[in-house]
Short mmCIF file of C-alpha atoms and ligand atoms in Angstrom, two decimals:
data_model
loop_
_atom_site.label_atom_id
_atom_site.label_comp_id
_atom_site.label_asym_id
_atom_site.label_seq_id
_atom_site.Cartn_x
_atom_site.Cartn_y
_atom_site.Cartn_z
CA MET A 1 -144.90 49.89 -172.37
CA ILE A 2 -146.54 52.72 -170.75
CA ASP A 3 -149.03 53.52 -173.73
CA LEU A 4 -150.08 57.23 -173.03
CA ARG A 5 -150.92 57.78 -176.76
CA SER A 6 -154.59 57.79 -176.30
CA ASP A 7 -157.36 56.47 -173.90
CA THR A 8 -158.75 54.47 -176.76
CA VAL A 9 -155.61 51.86 -176.51
CA THR A 10 -156.92 50.14 -173.64
CA LYS A 11 -158.16 46.34 -173.84
CA PRO A 12 -160.79 44.63 -172.36
CA SER A 13 -160.69 43.18 -169.05
CA GLU A 14 -161.59 39.41 -168.81
CA ALA A 15 -164.66 40.55 -166.90
CA MET A 16 -166.12 42.70 -169.91
CA ARG A 17 -164.96 39.65 -172.51
CA ALA A 18 -166.99 37.58 -170.32
CA ALA A 19 -170.01 39.78 -170.46
CA MET A 20 -169.44 40.28 -174.50
CA ALA A 21 -169.20 36.47 -174.17
CA HIS A 22 -172.70 35.82 -172.59
CA ALA A 23 -174.49 38.66 -174.17
CA GLU A 24 -177.61 37.73 -176.34
CA VAL A 25 -178.09 38.92 -179.51
CA GLY A 26 -180.18 39.32 -181.95
CA ASP A 27 -180.39 41.07 -185.52
CA ASP A 28 -179.80 44.91 -184.67
CA VAL A 29 -180.86 46.31 -187.76
CA TYR A 30 -184.42 44.56 -187.41
CA GLY A 31 -184.27 46.19 -184.15
CA GLU A 32 -183.80 42.84 -182.55
CA ASP A 33 -180.66 42.91 -180.62
CA PRO A 34 -181.71 42.91 -176.87
CA THR A 35 -178.56 44.00 -175.63
CA VAL A 36 -178.12 47.05 -178.14
CA ASN A 37 -181.37 47.86 -177.10
CA ARG A 38 -180.71 47.54 -173.56
CA LEU A 39 -177.54 49.94 -174.04
CA GLN A 40 -179.38 52.39 -176.01
CA ASP A 41 -182.41 52.69 -173.51
CA MET A 42 -179.82 53.21 -170.28
CA VAL A 43 -177.74 55.81 -172.36
CA ALA A 44 -180.82 57.62 -173.20
CA ALA A 45 -181.86 57.64 -169.72
CA MET A 46 -178.49 58.92 -168.40
CA PHE A 47 -178.44 61.67 -170.47
CA GLY A 48 -182.14 62.72 -169.93
CA LYS A 49 -182.89 62.08 -174.10
CA ARG A 50 -185.44 59.94 -175.59
CA ALA A 51 -183.66 57.84 -177.94
CA ALA A 52 -180.04 57.01 -178.51
CA LEU A 53 -178.40 55.12 -181.45
CA PHE A 54 -175.83 52.79 -181.05
CA VAL A 55 -172.95 53.77 -184.16
CA PRO A 56 -169.68 51.98 -184.48
CA SER A 57 -167.39 55.21 -183.21
CA GLY A 58 -167.44 58.57 -182.53
CA THR A 59 -166.52 59.52 -185.78
CA MET A 60 -169.98 58.33 -186.95
CA GLY A 61 -172.14 59.85 -184.74
CA ASN A 62 -170.55 62.94 -185.10
CA GLN A 63 -171.21 62.76 -188.77
CA LEU A 64 -174.23 61.63 -188.66
CA ALA A 65 -175.38 64.43 -186.92
CA ILE A 66 -173.84 67.01 -189.27
CA ARG A 67 -175.91 65.43 -192.21
CA LEU A 68 -179.13 65.00 -189.93
CA HIS A 69 -179.12 69.02 -189.17
CA THR A 70 -177.71 70.24 -192.29
CA GLN A 71 -177.91 70.52 -196.07
CA PRO A 72 -175.59 70.82 -198.84
CA GLY A 73 -173.99 74.14 -199.33
CA GLN A 74 -174.45 75.07 -195.65
CA GLU A 75 -171.92 76.17 -193.04
CA VAL A 76 -171.16 74.46 -189.47
CA ILE A 77 -170.00 76.52 -186.73
CA VAL A 78 -167.02 74.57 -185.24
CA GLU A 79 -163.89 75.54 -183.36
CA SER A 80 -160.70 75.45 -185.17
CA THR A 81 -158.83 72.81 -183.40
CA ALA A 82 -161.79 70.48 -183.09
CA HIS A 83 -162.02 66.76 -183.53
CA ILE A 84 -164.28 67.50 -186.61
CA VAL A 85 -161.71 69.79 -188.02
CA ARG A 86 -158.94 67.80 -187.56
CA TYR A 87 -159.62 64.32 -187.72
CA GLU A 88 -162.22 63.20 -189.24
CA GLN A 89 -160.58 63.25 -192.90
CA GLY A 90 -162.88 66.34 -194.09
CA ALA A 91 -166.03 64.30 -193.56
CA ALA A 92 -168.39 66.87 -193.05
CA GLY A 93 -167.33 68.37 -196.84
CA ALA A 94 -166.91 64.86 -198.20
CA LEU A 95 -170.29 63.29 -197.03
CA ALA A 96 -172.82 66.53 -196.11
CA GLY A 97 -171.52 68.74 -198.50
CA VAL A 98 -171.55 71.24 -195.91
CA GLN A 99 -168.38 73.60 -194.79
CA LEU A 100 -166.87 74.75 -191.81
CA HIS A 101 -166.56 78.30 -190.14
CA TRP A 102 -163.65 77.77 -187.97
CA VAL A 103 -164.03 79.84 -184.77
CA THR A 104 -160.33 79.83 -182.83
CA GLY A 105 -161.25 79.24 -179.00
CA THR A 106 -159.22 79.62 -176.05
CA ARG A 107 -158.04 76.16 -175.11
CA GLY A 108 -160.55 75.10 -177.45
CA LEU A 109 -163.47 76.62 -175.89
CA ILE A 110 -165.36 79.07 -177.92
CA SER A 111 -167.87 82.54 -176.44
CA PRO A 112 -171.19 83.29 -176.93
CA GLU A 113 -169.66 86.32 -178.16
CA GLN A 114 -168.05 84.79 -180.85
CA VAL A 115 -170.61 82.29 -181.94
CA GLU A 116 -172.87 84.87 -182.39
CA ALA A 117 -170.64 87.03 -184.45
CA ALA A 118 -169.65 83.63 -186.51
CA ILE A 119 -173.77 83.45 -187.30
CA ARG A 120 -174.13 84.63 -190.99
CA PRO A 121 -176.56 86.89 -191.73
CA LYS A 122 -180.08 85.09 -193.14
CA GLU A 123 -179.97 87.68 -196.67
CA LEU A 124 -179.56 86.28 -200.42
CA HIS A 125 -175.46 86.93 -201.17
CA THR A 126 -174.52 84.77 -197.84
CA VAL A 127 -173.83 81.43 -197.22
CA GLN A 128 -176.07 80.00 -194.07
CA THR A 129 -175.27 78.81 -190.92
CA GLY A 130 -177.06 75.25 -190.55
CA LEU A 131 -175.28 74.13 -187.44
CA ILE A 132 -173.33 75.00 -184.34
CA CYS A 133 -171.18 72.34 -182.92
CA LEU A 134 -169.25 72.21 -179.56
CA GLU A 135 -166.75 69.27 -177.71
CA ASN A 136 -166.72 68.94 -174.51
CA THR A 137 -164.34 67.67 -173.00
CA HIS A 138 -162.05 69.07 -175.71
CA ASN A 139 -159.43 67.11 -176.99
CA SER A 140 -156.97 69.16 -178.92
CA GLY A 141 -157.77 71.88 -176.19
CA GLY A 142 -155.72 69.29 -173.02
CA GLY A 143 -159.31 68.05 -171.91
CA SER A 144 -160.79 70.81 -171.03
CA ILE A 145 -164.17 71.53 -169.82
CA TYR A 146 -166.82 73.48 -171.23
CA PRO A 147 -168.42 75.38 -167.98
CA LEU A 148 -172.17 74.63 -167.90
CA ALA A 149 -173.14 78.64 -167.63
CA THR A 150 -171.07 79.05 -171.32
CA ILE A 151 -173.19 76.58 -172.81
CA GLU A 152 -176.43 77.88 -171.25
CA ARG A 153 -175.64 80.91 -173.22
CA ILE A 154 -174.49 79.54 -176.33
CA ARG A 155 -177.62 77.86 -176.66
CA ALA A 156 -179.64 80.79 -175.88
CA VAL A 157 -177.90 82.87 -179.04
CA ALA A 158 -178.55 79.52 -180.73
CA ALA A 159 -182.11 79.47 -179.81
CA THR A 160 -182.76 83.33 -181.08
CA HIS A 161 -181.38 82.38 -184.69
CA GLY A 162 -183.10 79.38 -184.39
CA MET A 163 -179.81 77.33 -185.04
CA PRO A 164 -179.80 73.60 -183.76
CA MET A 165 -176.40 72.42 -181.60
CA HIS A 166 -174.55 69.46 -181.64
CA LEU A 167 -172.15 68.30 -178.68
CA ASP A 168 -169.03 65.91 -179.58
CA GLY A 169 -169.21 64.35 -176.13
CA ALA A 170 -166.41 61.48 -176.76
CA ARG A 171 -165.17 62.48 -173.46
CA LEU A 172 -168.56 63.95 -171.74
CA PHE A 173 -168.48 61.23 -169.32
CA ASN A 174 -164.85 62.95 -168.25
CA ALA A 175 -166.48 66.46 -167.81
CA ALA A 176 -169.15 64.72 -165.62
CA VAL A 177 -166.76 62.86 -163.35
CA ALA A 178 -164.76 65.99 -162.89
CA THR A 179 -167.37 68.63 -162.02
CA THR A 180 -169.75 65.97 -160.34
CA LEU A 181 -172.66 67.67 -162.55
CA PRO A 182 -175.37 64.71 -163.74
CA PRO A 183 -174.49 64.36 -167.56
CA ALA A 184 -178.05 65.47 -168.26
CA SER A 185 -177.15 68.73 -167.42
CA TYR A 186 -175.02 69.25 -170.24
CA ALA A 187 -176.81 67.34 -172.71
CA GLN A 188 -180.25 69.12 -172.21
CA HIS A 189 -179.07 71.78 -174.29
CA PHE A 190 -178.05 70.37 -177.28
CA ASP A 191 -180.48 68.73 -180.27
CA THR A 192 -177.86 65.89 -180.77
CA LEU A 193 -174.97 64.62 -179.27
CA SER A 194 -172.43 61.96 -179.50
CA VAL A 195 -170.49 59.99 -176.59
CA CYS A 196 -167.99 57.49 -176.84
CA LEU A 197 -167.44 54.48 -175.01
CA SER A 198 -163.81 53.06 -176.51
CA LYS A 199 -162.13 56.30 -174.52
CA GLY A 200 -162.03 56.62 -171.01
CA LEU A 201 -164.71 53.67 -170.07
CA GLY A 202 -162.11 51.47 -171.95
CA ALA A 203 -165.04 49.02 -173.91
CA PRO A 204 -163.35 48.14 -177.45
CA ALA A 205 -165.64 49.67 -179.23
CA GLY A 206 -168.79 51.89 -180.13
CA SER A 207 -170.47 55.55 -179.41
CA LEU A 208 -173.87 56.62 -179.01
CA LEU A 209 -176.04 59.77 -180.53
CA MET A 210 -178.92 60.99 -178.79
CA MET A 211 -181.68 63.03 -179.37
CA ASN A 212 -185.19 63.95 -178.06
CA ASP A 213 -186.78 64.14 -181.98
CA LEU A 214 -187.95 60.80 -183.22
CA ALA A 215 -188.14 61.53 -186.48
CA LEU A 216 -184.66 62.62 -186.49
CA LEU A 217 -183.77 59.21 -185.04
CA ASP A 218 -185.71 57.58 -188.05
CA LYS A 219 -183.36 59.85 -190.41
CA ALA A 220 -180.33 58.87 -188.35
CA LYS A 221 -181.08 55.08 -188.71
CA ARG A 222 -181.11 55.30 -192.36
CA LEU A 223 -178.02 57.61 -192.46
CA ARG A 224 -175.96 54.73 -190.49
CA ARG A 225 -177.11 52.33 -192.90
CA MET A 226 -175.76 54.72 -195.89
CA TYR A 227 -172.93 55.19 -193.99
CA GLY A 228 -171.78 51.49 -193.28
CA GLY A 229 -172.61 51.73 -189.67
CA ALA A 230 -175.59 49.32 -189.28
CA MET A 231 -174.68 46.06 -187.65
CA ARG A 232 -176.02 43.13 -186.74
CA GLN A 233 -175.50 41.05 -183.65
CA SER A 234 -173.87 43.73 -182.21
CA GLY A 235 -174.59 43.10 -178.56
CA VAL A 236 -171.39 41.86 -178.26
CA LEU A 237 -170.14 45.18 -178.72
CA ALA A 238 -173.15 46.72 -176.85
CA ALA A 239 -172.43 44.11 -173.91
CA ALA A 240 -168.83 45.71 -173.32
CA GLY A 241 -170.47 48.86 -173.26
CA ILE A 242 -173.31 48.19 -170.61
CA TYR A 243 -170.25 46.63 -168.91
CA ALA A 244 -167.91 50.10 -168.84
CA LEU A 245 -171.31 51.90 -167.42
CA GLU A 246 -171.73 49.71 -164.84
CA HIS A 247 -168.28 49.69 -163.54
CA ASN A 248 -165.62 51.97 -165.07
CA LEU A 249 -167.35 55.33 -164.76
CA GLY A 250 -166.32 56.60 -161.26
CA ARG A 251 -162.69 55.37 -161.99
CA LEU A 252 -161.92 58.18 -164.56
CA LYS A 253 -161.04 60.63 -161.31
CA ASP A 254 -158.09 58.54 -160.88
CA ASP A 255 -156.81 59.03 -164.39
CA HIS A 256 -157.83 62.93 -163.76
CA ASP A 257 -155.50 62.73 -160.72
CA HIS A 258 -152.77 60.73 -162.82
CA ALA A 259 -153.07 63.42 -165.72
CA LYS A 260 -152.20 66.08 -162.94
CA ARG A 261 -149.47 64.87 -161.38
CA LEU A 262 -147.93 63.86 -164.72
CA ALA A 263 -148.58 67.43 -165.59
CA GLN A 264 -146.85 68.64 -162.55
CA ARG A 265 -143.92 67.06 -163.32
CA LEU A 266 -143.63 67.70 -166.83
CA GLN A 267 -143.97 71.72 -165.69
CA MET A 268 -140.57 71.09 -163.41
CA ILE A 269 -138.65 69.94 -166.63
CA PRO A 270 -136.67 73.19 -168.23
CA THR A 271 -137.42 72.30 -171.86
CA VAL A 272 -141.51 71.36 -171.25
CA ARG A 273 -143.98 74.56 -171.88
CA ILE A 274 -147.22 73.44 -169.39
CA ASN A 275 -149.45 74.95 -166.91
CA ALA A 276 -150.40 72.14 -165.01
CA GLN A 277 -153.30 74.10 -163.22
CA ASP A 278 -155.35 73.96 -166.82
CA VAL A 279 -155.14 70.07 -166.65
CA GLU A 280 -158.82 69.25 -165.66
CA THR A 281 -159.39 66.07 -166.81
CA ASN A 282 -157.29 63.14 -168.37
CA ILE A 283 -155.57 64.77 -171.25
CA VAL A 284 -151.36 66.20 -170.87
CA ILE A 285 -150.94 68.59 -173.59
CA PHE A 286 -147.52 70.41 -173.92
CA ASP A 287 -144.36 71.78 -176.00
CA VAL A 288 -140.77 71.06 -175.44
CA ILE A 289 -138.54 74.28 -176.41
CA GLY A 290 -134.86 74.31 -176.88
CA HIS A 291 -134.44 70.68 -176.90
CA ARG A 292 -131.59 68.91 -179.11
CA LEU A 293 -133.94 66.58 -180.27
CA ALA A 294 -136.54 67.31 -183.16
CA PRO A 295 -140.08 66.06 -182.26
CA PRO A 296 -140.20 62.45 -183.72
CA ALA A 297 -136.65 61.54 -181.98
CA ILE A 298 -138.43 62.66 -178.95
CA VAL A 299 -141.25 60.34 -179.23
CA ALA A 300 -138.16 57.72 -180.30
CA ALA A 301 -136.94 58.40 -177.14
CA LEU A 302 -139.31 57.90 -174.96
CA LYS A 303 -140.46 54.80 -176.58
CA GLN A 304 -136.73 53.46 -176.13
CA LYS A 305 -137.03 54.03 -172.27
CA GLY A 306 -140.59 52.48 -172.19
CA VAL A 307 -143.09 55.16 -172.54
CA LEU A 308 -145.45 56.09 -175.74
CA ILE A 309 -147.10 59.62 -176.56
CA ASN A 310 -147.75 61.20 -179.58
CA ALA A 311 -146.40 64.40 -181.23
CA LEU A 312 -149.15 66.80 -182.38
CA GLY A 313 -147.11 68.63 -184.63
CA GLY A 314 -145.23 72.04 -184.39
CA ALA A 315 -143.71 71.68 -180.92
CA SER A 316 -146.49 69.96 -179.26
CA PHE A 317 -147.05 66.66 -178.17
CA ARG A 318 -149.95 64.70 -176.04
CA ALA A 319 -150.15 62.16 -172.91
CA VAL A 320 -153.46 60.64 -172.05
CA THR A 321 -154.17 58.71 -169.03
CA HIS A 322 -156.49 55.93 -168.97
CA MET A 323 -157.46 52.78 -166.81
CA ASP A 324 -154.53 50.49 -167.95
CA VAL A 325 -152.03 52.86 -166.87
CA SER A 326 -151.78 52.50 -162.86
CA SER A 327 -150.35 55.35 -160.07
CA ALA A 328 -146.87 53.35 -160.02
CA MET A 329 -146.84 53.48 -164.39
CA ILE A 330 -147.33 57.17 -164.01
CA ASP A 331 -144.71 57.56 -161.32
CA GLU A 332 -142.18 55.57 -163.73
CA ALA A 333 -143.52 57.60 -166.70
CA CYS A 334 -142.69 60.77 -164.74
CA GLU A 335 -139.06 59.39 -164.34
CA ILE A 336 -138.60 58.33 -167.92
CA PHE A 337 -139.66 62.27 -169.23
CA THR A 338 -137.65 63.61 -166.68
CA HIS A 339 -134.81 61.86 -167.70
CA VAL A 340 -134.79 62.15 -171.75
CA LEU A 341 -136.72 65.61 -171.93
CA GLY A 342 -134.14 66.93 -169.11
CA ILE A 343 -131.09 66.33 -170.79
CA GLU A 344 -128.75 68.44 -172.72
CA PRO A 345 -131.13 71.61 -173.46
CA LEU A 346 -130.11 73.53 -176.09
CA THR A 347 -128.18 76.71 -174.92
CA HIS A 348 -128.76 79.69 -176.85
N1 TLP B 401 -159.87 60.86 -181.21
C1 TLP B 401 -158.61 59.83 -181.19
C2 TLP B 401 -158.18 60.34 -182.33
O1 TLP B 401 -159.06 60.35 -183.36
C3 TLP B 401 -157.36 61.75 -182.32
C4 TLP B 401 -158.15 60.19 -179.72
O2 TLP B 401 -157.03 59.26 -179.57
O3 TLP B 401 -158.45 61.05 -178.96
N2 TLP B 401 -164.27 63.21 -180.80
C5 TLP B 401 -163.25 63.48 -179.72
C6 TLP B 401 -163.02 64.57 -179.10
C7 TLP B 401 -162.47 62.69 -179.92
O4 TLP B 401 -161.29 62.57 -179.27
C8 TLP B 401 -162.53 61.28 -180.86
C9 TLP B 401 -161.23 60.20 -181.19
C10 TLP B 401 -163.36 61.11 -181.74
C11 TLP B 401 -164.66 62.33 -181.92
C12 TLP B 401 -163.83 59.94 -182.59
O5 TLP B 401 -164.17 58.73 -182.04
P1 TLP B 401 -163.62 57.64 -183.13
O6 TLP B 401 -161.96 57.36 -183.30
O7 TLP B 401 -164.34 56.57 -182.04
O8 TLP B 401 -164.10 57.58 -184.03
#
């Protein structure tokens, strides 16, 4: 089976498992797990931040950040298709007591002018803005990359209003590899950012929430405990993360090349709507129009031929490339897409 549902489906390699098995561990709630500490120091240094906190998931990283920066009743500016909006089960409202102010972007990216317009005036009747969140790369935007210049300008707007910024950097490594910019060049513009080890890097679990402010780190540790994310001998997981950072970063470029190739082939199928030029990293989002099968049946037909993808709602589908999908498997997937999506289009 060629599983393109997500880059989260990768399984730890033998070498990664060996690193996990031999990890030196301790109780991380006491701050005594040497492998967790090593991973945190390594990632903080990589992103030019003073501190990184190991958390179980990207969702927890985002939700800790929202809670850290806001007061209940405030508003968080976020793009309307962001992971925080679509896929975190309303956690910002449920756990931090804030409402989300959606701004509709282009392929998930919003402009400094839109941010400026969304910040509420500081007057008594109006809800108050507490935080601005960006996502890079943008998942629902098709793995789109924020131009650094746009981030710099959004940061300038935020600074004028004294507004903190958080980055959902679940796939920031993909952006860094695709642009060849150092990860810290993005990170410098955010008060907090989270990155995931369980996406393209192939680790089984784990994310890091980073910041410069050590008072914020203390608060984040308490909240992590409150949210049930304080783990014990988590060095077993951290070891997988260290292995992933040491071995699997550079190869993200292969995933990007595979995604581009897939998109170019999909573009040739008459029922498929996609602009292959838009594919910058490892996520391929496309629409299927005028096919005789409804989206769930398309997913089932592809599965039957050996390819798994996700339907996103409406006519949209998502295919994600990752380290467990080889170049040959991409070629095979292209044939299957052409076969299943290319046949019997509806004629009006
Ligand atoms: N994304 C998953 C699903 O939840 C949709 C995927 O398959 O892409 N931020 C972004 C941008 C993400 O894409 C994800 C996971 C997360 C945060 C959350 O990470 P986890 O799953 O570790 O909580």
